[in-house]
mmCIF file of C-alpha atoms and ligand atoms in Angstrom:
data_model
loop_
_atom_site.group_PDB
_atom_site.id
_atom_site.type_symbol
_atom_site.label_atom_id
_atom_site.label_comp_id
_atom_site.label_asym_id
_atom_site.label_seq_id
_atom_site.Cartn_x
_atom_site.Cartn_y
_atom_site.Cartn_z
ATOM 1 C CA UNK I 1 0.000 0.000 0.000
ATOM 2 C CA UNK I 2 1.135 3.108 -0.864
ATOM 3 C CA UNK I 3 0.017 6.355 1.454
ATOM 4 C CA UNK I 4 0.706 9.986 0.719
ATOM 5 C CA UNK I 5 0.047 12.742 2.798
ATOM 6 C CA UNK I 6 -0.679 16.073 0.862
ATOM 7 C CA UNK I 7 -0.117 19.289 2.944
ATOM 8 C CA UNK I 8 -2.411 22.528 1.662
ATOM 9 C CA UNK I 9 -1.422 25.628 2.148
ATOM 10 C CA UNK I 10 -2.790 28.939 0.414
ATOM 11 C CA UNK I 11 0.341 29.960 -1.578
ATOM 12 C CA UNK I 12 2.563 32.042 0.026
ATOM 13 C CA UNK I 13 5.940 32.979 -2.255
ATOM 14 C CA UNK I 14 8.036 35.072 0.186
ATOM 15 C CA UNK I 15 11.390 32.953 1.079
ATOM 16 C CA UNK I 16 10.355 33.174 4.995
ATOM 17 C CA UNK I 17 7.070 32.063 4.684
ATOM 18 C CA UNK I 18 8.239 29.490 2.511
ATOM 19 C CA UNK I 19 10.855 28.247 5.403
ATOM 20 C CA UNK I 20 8.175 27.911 7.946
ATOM 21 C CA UNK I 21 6.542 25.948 5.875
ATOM 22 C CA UNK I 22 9.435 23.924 5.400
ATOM 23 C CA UNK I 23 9.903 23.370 8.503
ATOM 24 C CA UNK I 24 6.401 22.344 9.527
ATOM 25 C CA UNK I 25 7.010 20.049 6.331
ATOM 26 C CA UNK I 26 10.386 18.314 8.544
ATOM 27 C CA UNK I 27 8.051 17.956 11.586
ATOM 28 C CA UNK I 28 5.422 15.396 9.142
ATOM 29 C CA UNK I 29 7.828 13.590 7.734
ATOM 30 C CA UNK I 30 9.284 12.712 11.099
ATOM 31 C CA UNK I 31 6.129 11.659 12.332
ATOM 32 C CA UNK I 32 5.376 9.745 9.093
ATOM 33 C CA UNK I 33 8.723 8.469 7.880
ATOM 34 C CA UNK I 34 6.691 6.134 5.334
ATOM 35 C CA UNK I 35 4.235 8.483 4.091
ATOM 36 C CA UNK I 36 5.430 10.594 1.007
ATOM 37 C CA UNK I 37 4.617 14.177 1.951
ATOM 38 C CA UNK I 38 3.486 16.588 -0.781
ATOM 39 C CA UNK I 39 2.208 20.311 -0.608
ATOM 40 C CA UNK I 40 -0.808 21.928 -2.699
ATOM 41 C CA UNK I 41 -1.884 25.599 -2.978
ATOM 42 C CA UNK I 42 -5.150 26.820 -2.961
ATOM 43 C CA UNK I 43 -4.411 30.190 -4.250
ATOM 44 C CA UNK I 44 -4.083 30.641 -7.930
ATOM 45 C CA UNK I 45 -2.546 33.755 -7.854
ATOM 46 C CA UNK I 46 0.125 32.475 -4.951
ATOM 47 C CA UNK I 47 0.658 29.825 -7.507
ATOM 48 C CA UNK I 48 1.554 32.242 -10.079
ATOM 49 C CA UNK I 49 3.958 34.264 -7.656
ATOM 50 C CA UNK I 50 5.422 30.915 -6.832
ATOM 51 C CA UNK I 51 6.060 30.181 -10.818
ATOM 52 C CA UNK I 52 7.442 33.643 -11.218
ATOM 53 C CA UNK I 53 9.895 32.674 -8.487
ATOM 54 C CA UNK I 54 10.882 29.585 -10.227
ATOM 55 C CA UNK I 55 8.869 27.207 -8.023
ATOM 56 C CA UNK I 56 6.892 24.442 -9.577
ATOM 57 C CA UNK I 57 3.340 24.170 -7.333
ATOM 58 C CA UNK I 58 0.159 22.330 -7.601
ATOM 59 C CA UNK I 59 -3.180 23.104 -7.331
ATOM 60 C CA UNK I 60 -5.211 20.337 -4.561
ATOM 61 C CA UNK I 61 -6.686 18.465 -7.531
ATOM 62 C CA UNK I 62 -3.516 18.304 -9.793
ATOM 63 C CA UNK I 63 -1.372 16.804 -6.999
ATOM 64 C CA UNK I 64 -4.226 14.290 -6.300
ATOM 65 C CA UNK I 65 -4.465 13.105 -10.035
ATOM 66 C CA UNK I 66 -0.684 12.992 -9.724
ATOM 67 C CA UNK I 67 -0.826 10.736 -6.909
ATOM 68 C CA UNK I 68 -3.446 8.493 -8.701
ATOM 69 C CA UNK I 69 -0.846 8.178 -10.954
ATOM 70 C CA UNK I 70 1.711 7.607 -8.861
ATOM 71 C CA UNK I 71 -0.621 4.763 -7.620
ATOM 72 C CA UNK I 72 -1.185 6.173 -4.299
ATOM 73 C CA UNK I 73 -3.590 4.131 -2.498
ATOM 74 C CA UNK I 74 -4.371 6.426 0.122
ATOM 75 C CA UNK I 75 -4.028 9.898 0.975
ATOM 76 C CA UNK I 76 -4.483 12.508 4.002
ATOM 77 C CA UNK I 77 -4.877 15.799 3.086
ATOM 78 C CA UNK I 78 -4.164 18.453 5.649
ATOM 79 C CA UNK I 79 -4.804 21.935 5.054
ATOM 80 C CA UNK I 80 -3.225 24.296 7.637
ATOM 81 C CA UNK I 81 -6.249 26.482 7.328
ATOM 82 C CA UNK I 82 -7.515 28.042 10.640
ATOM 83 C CA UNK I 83 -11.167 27.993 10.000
ATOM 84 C CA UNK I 84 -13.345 25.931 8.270
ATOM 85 C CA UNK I 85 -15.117 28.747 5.721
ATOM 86 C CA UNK I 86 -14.736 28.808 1.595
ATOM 87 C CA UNK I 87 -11.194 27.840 1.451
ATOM 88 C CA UNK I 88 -11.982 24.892 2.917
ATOM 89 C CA UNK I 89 -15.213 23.823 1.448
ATOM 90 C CA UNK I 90 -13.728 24.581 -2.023
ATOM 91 C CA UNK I 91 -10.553 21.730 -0.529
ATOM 92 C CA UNK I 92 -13.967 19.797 0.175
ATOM 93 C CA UNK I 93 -15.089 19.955 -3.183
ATOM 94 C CA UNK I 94 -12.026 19.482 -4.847
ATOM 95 C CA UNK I 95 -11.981 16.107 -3.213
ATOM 96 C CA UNK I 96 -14.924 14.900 -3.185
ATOM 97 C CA UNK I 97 -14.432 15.201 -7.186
ATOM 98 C CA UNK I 98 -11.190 13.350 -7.435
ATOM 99 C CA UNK I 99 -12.530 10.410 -5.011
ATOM 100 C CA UNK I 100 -15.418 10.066 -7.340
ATOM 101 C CA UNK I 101 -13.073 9.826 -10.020
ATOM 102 C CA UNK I 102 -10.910 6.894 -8.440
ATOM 103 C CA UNK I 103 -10.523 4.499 -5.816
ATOM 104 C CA UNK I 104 -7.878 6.256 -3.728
ATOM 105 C CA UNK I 105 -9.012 6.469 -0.612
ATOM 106 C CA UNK I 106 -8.276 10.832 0.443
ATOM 107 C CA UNK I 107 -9.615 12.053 4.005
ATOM 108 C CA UNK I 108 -9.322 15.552 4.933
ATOM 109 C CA UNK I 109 -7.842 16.952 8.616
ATOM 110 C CA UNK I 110 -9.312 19.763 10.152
ATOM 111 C CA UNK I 111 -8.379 23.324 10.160
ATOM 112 C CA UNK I 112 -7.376 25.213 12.908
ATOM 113 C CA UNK I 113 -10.237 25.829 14.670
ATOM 114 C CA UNK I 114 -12.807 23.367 14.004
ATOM 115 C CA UNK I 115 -14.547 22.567 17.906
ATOM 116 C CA UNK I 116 -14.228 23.710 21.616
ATOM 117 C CA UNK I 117 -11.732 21.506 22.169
ATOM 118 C CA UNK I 118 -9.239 23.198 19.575
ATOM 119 C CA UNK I 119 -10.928 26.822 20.436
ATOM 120 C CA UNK I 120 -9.720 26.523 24.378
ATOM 121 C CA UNK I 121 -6.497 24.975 23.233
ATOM 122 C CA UNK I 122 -5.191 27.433 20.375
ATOM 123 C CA UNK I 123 -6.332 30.317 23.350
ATOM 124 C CA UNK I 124 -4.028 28.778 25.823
ATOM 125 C CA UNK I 125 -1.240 28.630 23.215
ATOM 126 C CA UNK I 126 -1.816 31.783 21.581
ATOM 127 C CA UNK I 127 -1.595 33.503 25.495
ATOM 128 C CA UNK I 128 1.161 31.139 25.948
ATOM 129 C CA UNK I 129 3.263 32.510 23.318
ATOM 130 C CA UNK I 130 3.085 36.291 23.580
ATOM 131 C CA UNK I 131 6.541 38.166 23.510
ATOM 132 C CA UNK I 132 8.305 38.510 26.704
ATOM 133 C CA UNK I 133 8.658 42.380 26.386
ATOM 134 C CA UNK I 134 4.842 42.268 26.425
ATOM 135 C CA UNK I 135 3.809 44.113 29.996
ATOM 136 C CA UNK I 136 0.913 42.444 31.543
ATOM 137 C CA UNK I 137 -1.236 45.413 30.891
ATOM 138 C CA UNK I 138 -0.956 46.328 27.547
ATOM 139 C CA UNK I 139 -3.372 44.929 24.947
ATOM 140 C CA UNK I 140 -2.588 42.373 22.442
ATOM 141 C CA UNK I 141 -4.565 42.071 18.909
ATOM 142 C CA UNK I 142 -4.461 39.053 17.055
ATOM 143 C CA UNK I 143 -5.606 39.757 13.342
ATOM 144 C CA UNK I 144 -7.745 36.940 11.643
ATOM 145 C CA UNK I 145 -9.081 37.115 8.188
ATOM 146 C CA UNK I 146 -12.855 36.862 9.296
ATOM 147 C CA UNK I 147 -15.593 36.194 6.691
ATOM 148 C CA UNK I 148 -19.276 36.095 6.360
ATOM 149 C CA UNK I 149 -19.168 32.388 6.632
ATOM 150 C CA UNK I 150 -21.013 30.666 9.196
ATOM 151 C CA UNK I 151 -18.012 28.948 10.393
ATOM 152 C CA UNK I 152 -15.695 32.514 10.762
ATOM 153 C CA UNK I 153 -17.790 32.640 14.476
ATOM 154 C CA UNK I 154 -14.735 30.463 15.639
ATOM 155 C CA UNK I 155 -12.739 33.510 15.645
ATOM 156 C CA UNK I 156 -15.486 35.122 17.901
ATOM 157 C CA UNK I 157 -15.148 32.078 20.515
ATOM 158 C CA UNK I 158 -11.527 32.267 20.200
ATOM 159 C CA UNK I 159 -11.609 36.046 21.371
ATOM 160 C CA UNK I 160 -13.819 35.080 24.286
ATOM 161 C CA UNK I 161 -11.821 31.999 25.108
ATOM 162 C CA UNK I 162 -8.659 34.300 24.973
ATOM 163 C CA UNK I 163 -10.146 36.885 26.827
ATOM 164 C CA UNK I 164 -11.192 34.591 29.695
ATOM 165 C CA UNK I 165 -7.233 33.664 30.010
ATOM 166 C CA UNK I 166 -6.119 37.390 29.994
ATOM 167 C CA UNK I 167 -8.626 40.267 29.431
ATOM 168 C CA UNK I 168 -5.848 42.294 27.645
ATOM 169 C CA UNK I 169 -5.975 39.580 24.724
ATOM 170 C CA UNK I 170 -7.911 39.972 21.641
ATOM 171 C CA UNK I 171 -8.959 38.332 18.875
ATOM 172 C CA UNK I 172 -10.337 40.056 15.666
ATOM 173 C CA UNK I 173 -10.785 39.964 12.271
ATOM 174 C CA UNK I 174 -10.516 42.141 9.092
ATOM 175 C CA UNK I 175 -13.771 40.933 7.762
ATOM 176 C CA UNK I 176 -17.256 40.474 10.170
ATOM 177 C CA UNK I 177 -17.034 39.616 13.718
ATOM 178 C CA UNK I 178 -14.941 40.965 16.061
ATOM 179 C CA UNK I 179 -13.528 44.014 13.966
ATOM 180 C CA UNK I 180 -11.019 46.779 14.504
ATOM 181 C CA UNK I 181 -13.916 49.185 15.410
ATOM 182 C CA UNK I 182 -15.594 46.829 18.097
ATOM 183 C CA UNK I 183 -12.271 46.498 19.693
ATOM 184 C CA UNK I 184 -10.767 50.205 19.721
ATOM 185 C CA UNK I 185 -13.231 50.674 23.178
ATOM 186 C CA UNK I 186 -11.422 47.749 24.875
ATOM 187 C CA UNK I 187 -7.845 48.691 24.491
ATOM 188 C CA UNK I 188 -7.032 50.627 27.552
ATOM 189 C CA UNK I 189 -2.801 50.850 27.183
ATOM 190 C CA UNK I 190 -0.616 53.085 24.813
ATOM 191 C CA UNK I 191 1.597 50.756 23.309
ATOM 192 C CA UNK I 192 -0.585 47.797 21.846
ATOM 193 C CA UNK I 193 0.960 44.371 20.511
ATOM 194 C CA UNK I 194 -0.254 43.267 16.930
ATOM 195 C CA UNK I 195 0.220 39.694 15.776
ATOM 196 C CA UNK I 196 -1.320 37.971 12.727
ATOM 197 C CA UNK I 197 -3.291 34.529 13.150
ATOM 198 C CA UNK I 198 -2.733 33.689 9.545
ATOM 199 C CA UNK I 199 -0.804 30.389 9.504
ATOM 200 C CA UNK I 200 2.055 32.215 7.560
ATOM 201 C CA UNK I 201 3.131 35.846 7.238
ATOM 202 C CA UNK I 202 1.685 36.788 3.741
ATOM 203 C CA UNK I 203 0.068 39.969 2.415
ATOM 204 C CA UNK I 204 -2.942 40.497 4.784
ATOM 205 C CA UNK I 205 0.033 40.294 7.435
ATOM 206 C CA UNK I 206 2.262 42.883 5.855
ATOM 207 C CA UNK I 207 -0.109 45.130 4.332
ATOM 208 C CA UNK I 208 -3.815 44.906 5.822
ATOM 209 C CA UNK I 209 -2.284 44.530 9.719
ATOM 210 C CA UNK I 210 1.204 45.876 9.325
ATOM 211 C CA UNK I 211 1.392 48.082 6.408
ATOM 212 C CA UNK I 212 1.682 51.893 6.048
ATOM 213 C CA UNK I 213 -1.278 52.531 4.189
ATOM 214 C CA UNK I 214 -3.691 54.702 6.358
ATOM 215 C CA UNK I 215 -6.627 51.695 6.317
ATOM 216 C CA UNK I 216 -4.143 48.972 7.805
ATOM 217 C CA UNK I 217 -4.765 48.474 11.791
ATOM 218 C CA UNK I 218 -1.513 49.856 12.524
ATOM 219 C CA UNK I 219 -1.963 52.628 11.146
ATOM 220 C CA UNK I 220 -5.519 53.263 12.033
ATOM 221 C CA UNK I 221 -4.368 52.201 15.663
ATOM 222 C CA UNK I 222 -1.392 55.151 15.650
ATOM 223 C CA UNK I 223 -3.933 57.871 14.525
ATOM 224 C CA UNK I 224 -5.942 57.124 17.916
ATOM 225 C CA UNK I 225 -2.741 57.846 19.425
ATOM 226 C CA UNK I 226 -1.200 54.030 20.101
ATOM 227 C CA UNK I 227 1.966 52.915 19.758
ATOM 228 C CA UNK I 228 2.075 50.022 18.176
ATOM 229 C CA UNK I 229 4.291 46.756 18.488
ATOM 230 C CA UNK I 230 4.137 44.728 15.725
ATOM 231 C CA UNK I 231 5.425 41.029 15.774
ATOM 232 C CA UNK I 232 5.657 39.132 11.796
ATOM 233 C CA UNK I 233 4.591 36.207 13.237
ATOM 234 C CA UNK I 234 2.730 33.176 12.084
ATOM 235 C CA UNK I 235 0.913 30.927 14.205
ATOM 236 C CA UNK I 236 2.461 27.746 12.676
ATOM 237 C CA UNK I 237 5.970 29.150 13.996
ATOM 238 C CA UNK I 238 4.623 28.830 17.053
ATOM 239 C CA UNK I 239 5.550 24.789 18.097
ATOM 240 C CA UNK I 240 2.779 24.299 20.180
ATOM 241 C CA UNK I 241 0.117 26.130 17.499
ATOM 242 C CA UNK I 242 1.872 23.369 14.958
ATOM 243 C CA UNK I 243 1.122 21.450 17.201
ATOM 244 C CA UNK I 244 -2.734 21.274 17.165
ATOM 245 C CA UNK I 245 -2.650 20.699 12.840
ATOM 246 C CA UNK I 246 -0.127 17.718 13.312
ATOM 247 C CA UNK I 247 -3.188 16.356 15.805
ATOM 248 C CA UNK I 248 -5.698 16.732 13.101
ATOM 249 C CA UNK I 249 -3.335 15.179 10.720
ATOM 250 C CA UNK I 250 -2.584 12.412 13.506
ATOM 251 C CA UNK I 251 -6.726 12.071 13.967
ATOM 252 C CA UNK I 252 -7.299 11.912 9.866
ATOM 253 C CA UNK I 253 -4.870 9.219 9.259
ATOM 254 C CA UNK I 254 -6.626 7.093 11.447
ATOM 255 C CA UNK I 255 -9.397 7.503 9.969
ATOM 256 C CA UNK I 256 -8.445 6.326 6.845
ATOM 257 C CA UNK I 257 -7.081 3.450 8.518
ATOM 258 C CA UNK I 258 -10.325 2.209 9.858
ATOM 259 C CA UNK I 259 -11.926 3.185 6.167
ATOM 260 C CA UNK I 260 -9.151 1.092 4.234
ATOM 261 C CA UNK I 261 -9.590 -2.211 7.041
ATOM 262 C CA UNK I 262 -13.023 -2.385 5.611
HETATM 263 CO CO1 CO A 301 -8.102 37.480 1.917
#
């Protein structure tokens, strides 16, 4: 039997956000030394930043034909997305497509944030890993992407779960939800700490939270008169935040391994 494991991330082309990845990549194949590990991109146009760099990618559904004809007889695929929204039902799609196509047998991990149990565990983590410069009473923003989807109100019960472990601690998001606005009455010191949760550093990082343009939350935090501390930080540098995906990967593979005994 053959077995693949197909990592999915959304595309990013920068060289650091490429070396997380990388090493995230070190950490599967150490837990699976028999598994061949593979990455897919979700985002076309990351794809095309990655071929202007000279890196060959694939989409989800061209690496999965590729490993039907490899001869792959299984396949986990984990996307290190941190909710469950578009992205992921589009992943969803993608392989419920390919499966109807052949008999490899592909189950999907979770994102990020899928129940309570990962909710109250990413909060510990995420309070866990704050900078040690941080003083206990200034405010920390983590910026999520947010959507209209029903599943972006796990960002929501992130903030409260956060917020129950340190009431300076905040969680919001650049679409719906908890946004800049309904936070700006909650922050309460001058110098505020601003950390992505995106899985990598990519553009919403360096433009939308950190970027100079008068609509990015820095900036619209300075013009209330904050300081602000920015840290480029994704959450899958953090090895406990890893952590939580390489337990949905973990929980997926046995899955399939009850699906292929019958
Ligand atoms: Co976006």
């Amino acid at each position: 039997m053959k077995h693949a494991i197909l990592l999915v991330a959304y595309g990013v082309a920068n060289h650091s956000g490429r070396s997380v990845l990388a090493v995230f990549c070190a950490r599967v194949r150490d837990l699976f030394p028999t598994c061949s590990v593979r990455w897919a991109y979700t985002s076309s146009l990351g794809r095309k930043r990655l071929a202007q760099a000279g890196i060959k990618s694939d989409s989800v559904a061209k690496a999965l034909l590729r490993m039907r004809y490899e001869g792959f007889h299984t396949v986990i695929v984990q996307p290190l997305q941190t909710i469950a929204g578009r992205e992921h039902n589009d992943l969803l799609a993608t392989v419920a497509d390919i499966c109807a196509q052949t008999p490899m047998q592909v189950v999907v991990g979770s994102p990020l944030l899928t129940d309570q149990e990962d909710i109250d565990r990413v909060a510990t983590c995420l309070v866990a890993s704050l900078p040690r410069e941080r003083e206990p009473y200034e405010d920390v923003i983590f910026m999520g992407h947010g959507s209209k989807h029903p599943e972006a109100v796990r960002y929501q019960e992130l903030d409260w779960a956060v917020q129950l472990r340190d009431k300076h601690v905040h969680v919001g998001t650049m679409e719906g939800g908890v946004t800049l606005e309904v936070l700006v009455p909650r922050l309460s010191s001058r110098r505020i700490w601003l950390l992505p949760l995106f899985s990598t550093v990519g553009r919403h990082t360096l433009q939308d939270m950190a970027g100079d343009a008068p609509t990015s939350w820095r900036s619209r935090l300075e013009a209330l008169g904050h300081l602000c501390q920015v840290v480029l930080q994704g959450t899958i540098e953090d090895t406990s935040l890893a952590q939580v995906w390489l337990d949905h990967l973990v929980r997926a593979k046995r899955m399939i391994n009850e699906v292929v005994r019958i």
